[in-house]
Short mmCIF file of C-alpha atoms in Angstrom, two decimals:
data_model
loop_
_atom_site.label_atom_id
_atom_site.label_comp_id
_atom_site.label_asym_id
_atom_site.label_seq_id
_atom_site.Cartn_x
_atom_site.Cartn_y
_atom_site.Cartn_z
CA MET A 1 -6.28 -52.23 38.62
CA ASN A 2 -4.74 -50.21 41.44
CA ASN A 3 -5.20 -46.47 41.64
CA ASP A 4 -1.64 -45.64 40.60
CA LEU A 5 -1.91 -47.64 37.37
CA GLU A 6 -5.30 -46.15 36.63
CA VAL A 7 -3.88 -42.64 36.98
CA ILE A 8 -1.01 -43.56 34.63
CA TYR A 9 -3.40 -44.91 31.99
CA ILE A 10 -5.61 -41.85 32.25
CA GLN A 11 -2.61 -39.54 31.94
CA ALA A 12 -1.34 -41.49 28.93
CA ARG A 13 -4.75 -41.25 27.25
CA GLU A 14 -4.98 -37.52 27.95
CA PHE A 15 -1.46 -37.06 26.56
CA LYS A 16 -2.30 -38.88 23.32
CA ASP A 17 -5.63 -37.10 22.94
CA PHE A 18 -3.88 -33.76 23.33
CA VAL A 19 -0.99 -34.52 20.95
CA TYR A 20 -3.11 -36.03 18.19
CA GLY A 21 -5.62 -33.25 18.65
CA GLU A 22 -2.87 -30.73 17.94
CA PHE A 23 -1.81 -32.74 14.89
CA ALA A 24 -5.42 -32.59 13.74
CA ARG A 25 -5.31 -28.78 13.97
CA ILE A 26 -2.82 -28.84 11.12
CA GLY A 27 -5.01 -31.25 9.18
CA LYS A 28 -8.05 -29.04 9.61
CA ALA A 29 -6.08 -25.96 8.56
CA ILE A 30 -5.08 -27.51 5.23
CA SER A 31 -8.47 -29.12 4.54
CA SER A 32 -9.23 -26.28 2.10
CA PRO A 33 -7.65 -26.26 -1.39
CA LYS A 34 -7.44 -22.48 -1.20
CA ARG A 35 -5.44 -22.61 2.03
CA ILE A 36 -3.01 -25.08 0.48
CA GLU A 37 -2.66 -22.74 -2.48
CA LEU A 38 -1.96 -19.83 -0.12
CA LEU A 39 0.79 -21.83 1.58
CA ASP A 40 2.25 -22.76 -1.80
CA LEU A 41 2.31 -19.12 -2.87
CA LEU A 42 4.05 -18.16 0.36
CA THR A 43 6.87 -20.60 -0.42
CA GLN A 44 7.93 -17.91 -2.95
CA GLY A 45 8.35 -15.29 -0.23
CA PRO A 46 6.32 -12.84 1.85
CA LYS A 47 3.16 -11.47 0.25
CA THR A 48 0.50 -8.93 1.08
CA VAL A 49 -3.11 -9.97 1.54
CA GLU A 50 -3.94 -8.07 -1.65
CA ALA A 51 -1.34 -9.98 -3.69
CA LEU A 52 -2.52 -13.31 -2.30
CA ALA A 53 -6.13 -12.41 -3.07
CA ALA A 54 -5.21 -11.56 -6.67
CA ASP A 55 -3.21 -14.77 -7.15
CA THR A 56 -5.96 -17.01 -5.75
CA GLN A 57 -8.79 -15.03 -7.37
CA MET A 58 -10.55 -14.58 -4.04
CA SER A 59 -11.91 -11.49 -2.37
CA ILE A 60 -9.68 -9.82 0.19
CA ALA A 61 -12.23 -10.75 2.87
CA ASN A 62 -12.14 -14.45 2.00
CA THR A 63 -8.37 -14.42 1.68
CA SER A 64 -8.06 -12.84 5.12
CA LYS A 65 -10.38 -15.47 6.59
CA HIS A 66 -8.31 -18.33 5.17
CA LEU A 67 -5.09 -16.69 6.35
CA GLN A 68 -6.53 -16.37 9.85
CA THR A 69 -7.13 -20.14 9.91
CA LEU A 70 -3.52 -20.75 8.87
CA LEU A 71 -2.40 -18.26 11.48
CA ASP A 72 -4.41 -20.03 14.20
CA ALA A 73 -2.66 -23.27 13.24
CA LYS A 74 0.70 -21.44 13.48
CA LEU A 75 1.59 -22.20 9.88
CA VAL A 76 2.04 -18.53 8.94
CA THR A 77 3.02 -15.30 10.62
CA TYR A 78 2.44 -11.70 9.62
CA SER A 79 3.81 -8.20 9.97
CA LYS A 80 2.48 -4.76 9.10
CA ASP A 81 3.95 -2.19 6.77
CA LYS A 82 1.92 1.01 6.83
CA ASN A 83 -1.48 0.03 5.43
CA TYR A 84 -0.43 -3.46 4.34
CA VAL A 85 -0.46 -6.78 6.17
CA ILE A 86 2.31 -9.06 4.93
CA TYR A 87 2.16 -12.81 5.46
CA ARG A 88 4.98 -15.35 5.37
CA LEU A 89 5.48 -19.00 6.22
CA ALA A 90 6.11 -19.47 9.93
CA SER A 91 9.29 -21.53 9.52
CA GLU A 92 11.47 -23.65 7.26
CA GLN A 93 9.65 -26.67 8.68
CA VAL A 94 6.38 -25.38 7.21
CA LEU A 95 8.09 -25.07 3.83
CA MET A 96 9.19 -28.70 4.08
CA PHE A 97 5.65 -29.65 5.11
CA VAL A 98 4.23 -28.07 1.95
CA PHE A 99 6.73 -30.01 -0.17
CA ALA A 100 5.97 -33.25 1.68
CA LEU A 101 2.25 -32.76 1.14
CA ARG A 102 2.79 -32.17 -2.57
CA GLY A 103 5.14 -35.13 -2.88
CA THR A 104 2.73 -37.46 -1.13
CA ALA A 105 -0.08 -36.44 -3.49
CA GLU A 106 2.20 -36.99 -6.50
CA ASP A 107 3.18 -40.42 -5.19
CA ARG A 108 -0.28 -41.65 -4.24
CA ILE A 109 -2.64 -39.94 -6.70
CA SER A 110 -1.66 -40.61 -10.30
CA GLU A 111 -4.18 -38.11 -11.65
CA VAL A 112 -2.07 -35.27 -10.23
CA ASN A 113 0.83 -36.13 -12.50
CA ILE A 114 -1.40 -36.81 -15.50
CA VAL A 115 -3.15 -33.45 -15.23
CA ARG A 116 0.13 -31.59 -14.63
CA GLU A 117 1.72 -33.17 -17.69
CA ALA A 118 -1.26 -32.18 -19.82
CA HIS A 119 -1.68 -28.65 -18.48
CA ILE A 120 1.86 -27.52 -17.66
CA LEU A 121 4.00 -29.61 -19.98
CA ARG A 122 1.44 -29.75 -22.82
CA GLU A 123 1.99 -33.50 -23.14
CA ASN A 124 5.77 -32.85 -23.15
CA SER A 125 5.50 -30.81 -26.36
CA LEU A 126 7.45 -28.00 -24.66
CA SER A 127 10.56 -30.17 -24.10
CA PRO A 128 11.28 -29.20 -20.47
CA ILE A 129 14.88 -29.35 -19.29
CA SER A 130 16.45 -30.44 -16.00
CA PHE A 131 18.70 -28.49 -13.64
CA ALA A 132 21.69 -30.48 -14.94
CA GLU A 133 20.92 -29.48 -18.52
CA LEU A 134 20.36 -25.89 -17.42
CA ALA A 135 23.75 -25.72 -15.69
CA GLU A 136 25.52 -27.17 -18.71
CA LYS A 137 23.91 -24.68 -21.10
CA LEU A 138 24.56 -21.76 -18.78
CA ASN A 139 28.22 -22.74 -18.56
CA ARG A 140 28.40 -22.60 -22.36
CA ASN A 141 26.53 -19.27 -22.39
CA ALA A 142 24.11 -20.98 -24.75
CA ILE A 143 20.84 -19.79 -23.22
CA THR A 144 19.05 -16.83 -21.70
CA LEU A 145 17.32 -17.73 -18.44
CA LEU A 146 14.08 -15.86 -17.71
CA ASP A 147 12.32 -15.65 -14.35
CA VAL A 148 8.72 -14.87 -15.31
CA ARG A 149 7.34 -14.56 -11.77
CA PRO A 150 6.24 -11.21 -10.31
CA ILE A 151 9.18 -8.91 -9.61
CA GLU A 152 8.69 -9.13 -5.81
CA GLU A 153 9.29 -12.87 -5.91
CA TYR A 154 12.39 -12.41 -8.06
CA ARG A 155 13.75 -9.85 -5.60
CA HIS A 156 13.14 -12.23 -2.71
CA ASP A 157 15.19 -14.98 -4.37
CA HIS A 158 15.94 -16.28 -7.84
CA LEU A 159 18.10 -18.70 -9.78
CA PRO A 160 21.66 -17.58 -10.58
CA HIS A 161 22.01 -15.71 -13.88
CA ALA A 162 18.25 -15.31 -14.29
CA LEU A 163 16.74 -12.15 -15.77
CA SER A 164 13.47 -10.86 -14.37
CA VAL A 165 10.80 -10.58 -17.06
CA PRO A 166 7.39 -10.99 -15.38
CA ILE A 167 4.86 -12.77 -17.55
CA SER A 168 2.69 -9.64 -17.54
CA GLU A 169 5.55 -7.69 -19.20
CA LEU A 170 6.93 -10.35 -21.52
CA GLU A 171 5.14 -9.36 -24.73
CA ASP A 172 6.21 -5.72 -24.34
CA ARG A 173 9.84 -6.74 -23.78
CA LEU A 174 10.33 -9.19 -26.63
CA ASP A 175 12.55 -6.75 -28.52
CA SER A 176 15.08 -6.85 -25.68
CA LEU A 177 15.51 -10.63 -25.85
CA PRO A 178 18.18 -12.25 -28.06
CA LYS A 179 17.00 -14.42 -30.93
CA ASP A 180 20.38 -16.11 -31.38
CA LYS A 181 20.08 -18.01 -28.09
CA GLU A 182 17.60 -20.48 -26.72
CA ILE A 183 15.43 -19.02 -23.97
CA VAL A 184 14.59 -21.03 -20.87
CA ALA A 185 11.71 -19.79 -18.72
CA TYR A 186 10.90 -20.75 -15.16
CA CYS A 187 8.34 -19.66 -12.60
CA ARG A 188 7.16 -20.90 -9.19
CA GLY A 189 7.69 -24.59 -9.73
CA PRO A 190 6.04 -27.63 -11.30
CA TYR A 191 2.47 -26.37 -10.83
CA CYS A 192 2.94 -22.80 -12.06
CA VAL A 193 1.56 -21.98 -15.50
CA TYR A 194 3.55 -18.78 -16.10
CA ALA A 195 6.55 -20.55 -17.67
CA THR A 196 4.23 -22.55 -19.95
CA GLU A 197 2.52 -19.37 -21.11
CA ALA A 198 5.88 -17.65 -21.60
CA VAL A 199 7.29 -20.45 -23.75
CA GLU A 200 4.17 -20.62 -25.90
CA LEU A 201 4.29 -16.86 -26.47
CA LEU A 202 8.01 -16.90 -27.27
CA LYS A 203 7.62 -19.74 -29.75
CA ALA A 204 4.72 -17.98 -31.44
CA LYS A 205 7.00 -14.95 -31.88
CA GLY A 206 9.81 -16.93 -33.48
CA PHE A 207 12.07 -17.56 -30.48
CA ARG A 208 13.62 -20.89 -29.56
CA ALA A 209 12.27 -21.50 -26.08
CA THR A 210 11.66 -24.17 -23.50
CA LEU A 211 10.84 -24.32 -19.82
CA LEU A 212 12.44 -25.48 -16.62
CA GLU A 213 9.80 -27.55 -14.84
CA ALA A 214 11.03 -26.46 -11.42
CA GLY A 215 11.74 -23.26 -9.52
CA ILE A 216 13.88 -21.66 -6.86
CA ASN A 217 12.73 -23.94 -4.04
CA GLU A 218 13.43 -27.11 -6.00
CA TRP A 219 16.86 -25.71 -6.87
CA LYS A 220 17.59 -25.02 -3.20
CA GLN A 221 16.65 -28.58 -2.29
CA ILE A 222 19.26 -30.11 -4.60
CA GLN A 223 21.94 -27.75 -3.23
CA HIS A 224 21.76 -29.36 0.22
#
């Protein structure tokens, strides 16, 4: 092999080692279930370290450490507001990456779907509805649509015609909800338990209720 070809092969190997090494940085960053959960939470909008720590049931110190790893991999960015550090996804591409990761797991690991059906859908006993059914019922003014996520997420973005009733406030606000209409609750998406809890509470209190097994991000995807 002449020297010129040898240089080319070495350069090609160095190029591949560098590129795949950078790809591996992303893999290492999401090798923790907690970091994947943090990314999933950030698909709902910017959040403080304190809010993320509460949602993931971690200490602020551990949450900050995981966020630093995601920051090093350039999957998130942050800003400061007085005494708070606010994190957000770094780009729309990261949002799509989170969805692709979830979709791949759903496609390749059947246990994911089995466990979700049992835990979120209660073996389909809650009769979840689709976006098409939701639109049809909204057009007939036949339902009340509840967003049971935290108010900050609702303010960041929400489904059209949805009322904000965070799950933590639902029981105290039952008197304000109509009993002559079916209530549809939604939260962060197919792996969020808030809508399940809301529907079970509403049914126990005599309301007709069901859930939308999707959220704002899934709705945005079908709009494109």
